[in-house]
PDB file of C-alpha atoms in Angstrom:
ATOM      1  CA  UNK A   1      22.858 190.565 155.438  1.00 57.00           C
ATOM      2  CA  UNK A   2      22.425 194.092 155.308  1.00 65.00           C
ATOM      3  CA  UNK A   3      25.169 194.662 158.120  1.00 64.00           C
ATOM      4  CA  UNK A   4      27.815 192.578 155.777  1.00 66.00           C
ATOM      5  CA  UNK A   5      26.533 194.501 152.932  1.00 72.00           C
ATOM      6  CA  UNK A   6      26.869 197.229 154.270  1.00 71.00           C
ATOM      7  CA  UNK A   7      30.620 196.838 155.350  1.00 70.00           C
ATOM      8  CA  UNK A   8      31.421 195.179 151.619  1.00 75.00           C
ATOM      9  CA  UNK A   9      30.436 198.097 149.916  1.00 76.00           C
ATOM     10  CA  UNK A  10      33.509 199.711 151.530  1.00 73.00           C
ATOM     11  CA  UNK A  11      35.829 197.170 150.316  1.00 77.00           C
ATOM     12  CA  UNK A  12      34.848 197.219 146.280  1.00 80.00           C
ATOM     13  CA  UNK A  13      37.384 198.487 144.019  1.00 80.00           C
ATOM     14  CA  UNK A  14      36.471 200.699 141.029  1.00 83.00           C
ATOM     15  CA  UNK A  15      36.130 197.893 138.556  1.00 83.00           C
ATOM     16  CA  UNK A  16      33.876 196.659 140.681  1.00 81.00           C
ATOM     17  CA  UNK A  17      31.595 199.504 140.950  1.00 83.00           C
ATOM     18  CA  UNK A  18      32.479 201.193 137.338  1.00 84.00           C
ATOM     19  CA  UNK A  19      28.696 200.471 136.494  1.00 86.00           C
ATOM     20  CA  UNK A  20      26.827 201.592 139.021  1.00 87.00           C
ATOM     21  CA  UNK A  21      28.692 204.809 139.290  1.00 89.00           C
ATOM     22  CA  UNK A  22      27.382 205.659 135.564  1.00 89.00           C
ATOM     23  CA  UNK A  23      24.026 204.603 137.552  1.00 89.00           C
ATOM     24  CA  UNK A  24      23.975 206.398 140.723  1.00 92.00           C
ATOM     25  CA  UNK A  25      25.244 209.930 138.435  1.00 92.00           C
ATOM     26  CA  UNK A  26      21.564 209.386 136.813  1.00 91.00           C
ATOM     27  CA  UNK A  27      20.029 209.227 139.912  1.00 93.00           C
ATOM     28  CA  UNK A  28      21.937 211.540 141.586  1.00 94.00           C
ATOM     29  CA  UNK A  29      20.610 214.532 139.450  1.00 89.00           C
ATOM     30  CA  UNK A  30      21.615 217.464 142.420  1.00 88.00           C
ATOM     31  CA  UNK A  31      25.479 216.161 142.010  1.00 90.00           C
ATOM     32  CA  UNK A  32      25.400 216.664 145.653  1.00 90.00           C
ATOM     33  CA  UNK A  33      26.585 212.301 146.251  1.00 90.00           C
ATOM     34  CA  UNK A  34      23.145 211.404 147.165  1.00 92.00           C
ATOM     35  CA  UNK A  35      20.052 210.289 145.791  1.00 94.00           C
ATOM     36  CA  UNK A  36      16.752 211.968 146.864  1.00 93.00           C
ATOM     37  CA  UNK A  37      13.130 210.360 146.818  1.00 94.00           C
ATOM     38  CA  UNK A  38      12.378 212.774 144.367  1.00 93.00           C
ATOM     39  CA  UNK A  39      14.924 211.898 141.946  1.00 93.00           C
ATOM     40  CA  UNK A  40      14.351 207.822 142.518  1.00 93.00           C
ATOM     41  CA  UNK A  41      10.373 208.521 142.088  1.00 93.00           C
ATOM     42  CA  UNK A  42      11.063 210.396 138.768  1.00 91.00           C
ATOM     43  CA  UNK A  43      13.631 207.354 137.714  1.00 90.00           C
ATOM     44  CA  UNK A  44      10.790 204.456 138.926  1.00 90.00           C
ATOM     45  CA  UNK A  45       7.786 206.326 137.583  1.00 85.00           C
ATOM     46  CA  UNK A  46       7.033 204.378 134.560  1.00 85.00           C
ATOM     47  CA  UNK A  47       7.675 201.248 136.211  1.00 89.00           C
ATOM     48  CA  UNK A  48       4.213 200.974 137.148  1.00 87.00           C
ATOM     49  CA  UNK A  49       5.486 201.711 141.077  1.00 90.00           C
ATOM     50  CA  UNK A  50       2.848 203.401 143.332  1.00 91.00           C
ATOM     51  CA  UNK A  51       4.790 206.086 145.835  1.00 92.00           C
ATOM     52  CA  UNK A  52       4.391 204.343 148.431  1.00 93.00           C
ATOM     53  CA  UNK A  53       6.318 200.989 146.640  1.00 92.00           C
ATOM     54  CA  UNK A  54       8.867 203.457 145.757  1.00 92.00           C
ATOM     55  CA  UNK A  55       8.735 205.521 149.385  1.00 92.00           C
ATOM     56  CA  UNK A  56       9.799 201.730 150.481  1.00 90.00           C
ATOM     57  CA  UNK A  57      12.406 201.105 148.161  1.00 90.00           C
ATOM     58  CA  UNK A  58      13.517 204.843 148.883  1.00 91.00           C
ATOM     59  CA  UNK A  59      13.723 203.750 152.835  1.00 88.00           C
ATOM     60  CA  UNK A  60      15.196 200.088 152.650  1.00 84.00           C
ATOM     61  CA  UNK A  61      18.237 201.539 150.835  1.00 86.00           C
ATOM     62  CA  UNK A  62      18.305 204.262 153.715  1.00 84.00           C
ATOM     63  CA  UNK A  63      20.410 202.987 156.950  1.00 72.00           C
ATOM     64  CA  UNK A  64      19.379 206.085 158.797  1.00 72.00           C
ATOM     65  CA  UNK A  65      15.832 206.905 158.293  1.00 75.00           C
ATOM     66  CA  UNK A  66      17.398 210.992 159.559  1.00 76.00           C
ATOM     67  CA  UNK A  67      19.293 211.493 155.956  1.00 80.00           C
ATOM     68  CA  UNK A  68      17.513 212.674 153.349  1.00 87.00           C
ATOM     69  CA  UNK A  69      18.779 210.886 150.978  1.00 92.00           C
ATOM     70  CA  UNK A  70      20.617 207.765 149.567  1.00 93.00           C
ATOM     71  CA  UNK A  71      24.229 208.069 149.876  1.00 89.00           C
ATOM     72  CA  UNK A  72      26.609 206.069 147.555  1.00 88.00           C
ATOM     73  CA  UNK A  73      28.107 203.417 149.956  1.00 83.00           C
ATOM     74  CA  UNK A  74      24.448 202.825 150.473  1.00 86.00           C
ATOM     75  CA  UNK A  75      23.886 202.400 147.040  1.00 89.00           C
ATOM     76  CA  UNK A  76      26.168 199.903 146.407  1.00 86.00           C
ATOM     77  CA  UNK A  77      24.974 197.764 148.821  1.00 82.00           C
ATOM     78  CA  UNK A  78      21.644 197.820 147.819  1.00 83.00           C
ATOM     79  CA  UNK A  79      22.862 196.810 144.663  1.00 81.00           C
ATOM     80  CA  UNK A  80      25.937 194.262 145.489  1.00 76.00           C
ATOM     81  CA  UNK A  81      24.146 191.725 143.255  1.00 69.00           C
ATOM     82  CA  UNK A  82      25.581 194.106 140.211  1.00 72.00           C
ATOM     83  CA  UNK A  83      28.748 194.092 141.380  1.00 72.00           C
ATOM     84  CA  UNK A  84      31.511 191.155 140.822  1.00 73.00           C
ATOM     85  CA  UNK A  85      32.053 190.359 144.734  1.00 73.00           C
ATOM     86  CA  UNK A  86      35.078 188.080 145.940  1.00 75.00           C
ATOM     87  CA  UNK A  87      36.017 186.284 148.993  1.00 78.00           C
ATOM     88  CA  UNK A  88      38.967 188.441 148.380  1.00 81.00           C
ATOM     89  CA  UNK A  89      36.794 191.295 148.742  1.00 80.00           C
ATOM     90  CA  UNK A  90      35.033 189.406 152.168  1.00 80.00           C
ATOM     91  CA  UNK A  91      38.231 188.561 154.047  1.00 84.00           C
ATOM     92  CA  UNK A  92      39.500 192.172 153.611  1.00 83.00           C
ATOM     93  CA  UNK A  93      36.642 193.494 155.111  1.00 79.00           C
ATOM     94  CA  UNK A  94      36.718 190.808 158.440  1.00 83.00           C
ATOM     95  CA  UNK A  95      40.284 191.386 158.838  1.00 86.00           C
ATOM     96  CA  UNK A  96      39.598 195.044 159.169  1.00 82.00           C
ATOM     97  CA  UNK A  97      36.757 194.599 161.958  1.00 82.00           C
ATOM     98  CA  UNK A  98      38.613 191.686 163.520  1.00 88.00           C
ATOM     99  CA  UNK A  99      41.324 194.142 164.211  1.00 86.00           C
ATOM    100  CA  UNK A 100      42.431 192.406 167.605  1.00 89.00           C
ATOM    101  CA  UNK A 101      42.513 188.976 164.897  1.00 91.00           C
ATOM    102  CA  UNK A 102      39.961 186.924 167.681  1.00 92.00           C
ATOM    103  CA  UNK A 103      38.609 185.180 164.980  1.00 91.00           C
ATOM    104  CA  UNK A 104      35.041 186.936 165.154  1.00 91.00           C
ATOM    105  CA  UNK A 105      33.363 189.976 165.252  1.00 84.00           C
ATOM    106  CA  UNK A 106      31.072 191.930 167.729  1.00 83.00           C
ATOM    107  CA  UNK A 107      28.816 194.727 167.408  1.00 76.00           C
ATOM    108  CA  UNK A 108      31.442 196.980 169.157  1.00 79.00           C
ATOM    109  CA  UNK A 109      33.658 195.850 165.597  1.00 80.00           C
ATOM    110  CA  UNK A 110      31.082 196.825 163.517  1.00 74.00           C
ATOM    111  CA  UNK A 111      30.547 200.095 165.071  1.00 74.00           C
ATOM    112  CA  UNK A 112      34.298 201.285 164.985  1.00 75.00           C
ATOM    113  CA  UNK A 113      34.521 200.015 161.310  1.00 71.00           C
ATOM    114  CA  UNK A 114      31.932 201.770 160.187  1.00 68.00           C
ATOM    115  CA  UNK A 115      31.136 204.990 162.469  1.00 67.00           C
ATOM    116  CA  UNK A 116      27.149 204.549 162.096  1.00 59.00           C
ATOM    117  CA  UNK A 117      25.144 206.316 164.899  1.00 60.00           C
ATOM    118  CA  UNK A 118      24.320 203.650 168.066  1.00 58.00           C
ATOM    119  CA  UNK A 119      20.514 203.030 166.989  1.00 66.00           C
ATOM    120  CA  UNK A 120      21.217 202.485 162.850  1.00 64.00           C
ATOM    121  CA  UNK A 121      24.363 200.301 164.224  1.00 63.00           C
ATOM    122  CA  UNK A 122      21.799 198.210 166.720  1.00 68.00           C
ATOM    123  CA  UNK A 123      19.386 198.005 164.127  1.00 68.00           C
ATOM    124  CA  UNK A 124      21.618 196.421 161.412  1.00 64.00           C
ATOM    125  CA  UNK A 125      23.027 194.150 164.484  1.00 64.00           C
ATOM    126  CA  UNK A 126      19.839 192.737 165.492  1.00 67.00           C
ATOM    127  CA  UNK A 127      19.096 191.703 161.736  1.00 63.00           C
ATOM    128  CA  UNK A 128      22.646 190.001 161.032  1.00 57.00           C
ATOM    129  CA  UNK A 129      22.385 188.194 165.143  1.00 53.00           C
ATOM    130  CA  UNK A 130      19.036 186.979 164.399  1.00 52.00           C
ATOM    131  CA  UNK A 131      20.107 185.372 161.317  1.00 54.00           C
ATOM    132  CA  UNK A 132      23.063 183.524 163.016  1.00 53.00           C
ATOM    133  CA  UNK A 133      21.510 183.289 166.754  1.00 52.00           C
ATOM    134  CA  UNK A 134      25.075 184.882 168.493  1.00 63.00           C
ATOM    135  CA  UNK A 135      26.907 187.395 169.809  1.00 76.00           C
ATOM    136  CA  UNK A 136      29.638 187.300 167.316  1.00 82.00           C
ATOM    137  CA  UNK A 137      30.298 187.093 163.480  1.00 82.00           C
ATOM    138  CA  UNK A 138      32.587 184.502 162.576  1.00 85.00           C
ATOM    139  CA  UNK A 139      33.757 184.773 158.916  1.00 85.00           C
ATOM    140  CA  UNK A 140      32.301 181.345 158.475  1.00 85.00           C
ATOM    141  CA  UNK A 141      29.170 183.640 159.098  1.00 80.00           C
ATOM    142  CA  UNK A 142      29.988 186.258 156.630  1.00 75.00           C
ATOM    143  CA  UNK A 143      30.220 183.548 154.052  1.00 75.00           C
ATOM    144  CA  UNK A 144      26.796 182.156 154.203  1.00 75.00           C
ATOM    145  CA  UNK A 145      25.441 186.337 154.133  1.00 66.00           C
ATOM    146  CA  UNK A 146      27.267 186.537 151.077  1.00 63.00           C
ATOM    147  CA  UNK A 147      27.309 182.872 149.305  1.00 61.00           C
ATOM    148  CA  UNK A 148      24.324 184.647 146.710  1.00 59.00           C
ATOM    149  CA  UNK A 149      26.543 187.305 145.896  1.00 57.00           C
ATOM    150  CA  UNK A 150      29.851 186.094 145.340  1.00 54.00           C
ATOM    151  CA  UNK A 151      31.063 184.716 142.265  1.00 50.00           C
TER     152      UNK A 151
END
């Protein structure tokens, strides 16, 4: 899921997002387009979070454990529950990885779409393959990681 999440939260349009952008300018208190573990503990503090709950909420929204922060597209798919996600919004993002239209998707997909460094890209598609047992995403596929979110 996090792989598909991950490429959805490229394909939202500002409607979509309007919310969370009034969210992520709270968090993002630098204005620099990230958000750092500073500025998440200060915004979980009173939720009764110890550091290290919030150190792994800081590094499950994180795809590469080398930034120092949170970036936006990051953000949003941490939080595609919040958002009003489409099959519209699904098949855009599979016809842009499928762009030799196979029918499926491989990791070597994934990696052009979304310019990730080899180990974050590996990492995200161990997770997705494990969840599906293949070599390749079928959009069949990306519908079952994203039944729960779309509306």
């Amino acid at each position: 899921q996090r792989l598909v999440r991950e490429v959805l939260s490229f394909s939202l349009l500002p409607q979509q997002v309007k919310h969370l952008q009034k969210e992520f300018g709270k968090l993002d208190v630098d204005g620099i387009g990230e958000v750092t573990f500073a500025a998440l503990k200060c915004a979980l503090k009173d939720r009764g979070l110890s550091e290290e709950d919030i150190g792994e909420i800081f590094d499950a929204m994180r795809l590469s454990k080398a930034e120092s922060g949170i970036h936006w597209h990051e953000f949003i798919a941490a939080a595609l529950s919040q958002c009003q996600i489409d099959r519209r919004n699904l098949a855009l993002v599979f016809e842009r990885a499928d762009y030799e239209h196979k029918g499926y998707i491989t990791f070597t997909n994934c990696t052009r779409l979304l310019g990730k460094d080899a180990c974050v890209m590996e990492k995200m598609w161990g997770e997705s393959k494990c969840a599906i047992d293949c070599e390749r995403i079928t959009y069949a596929d990306c519908l079952k990681f994203v039944a729960p979110l779309a509306r």
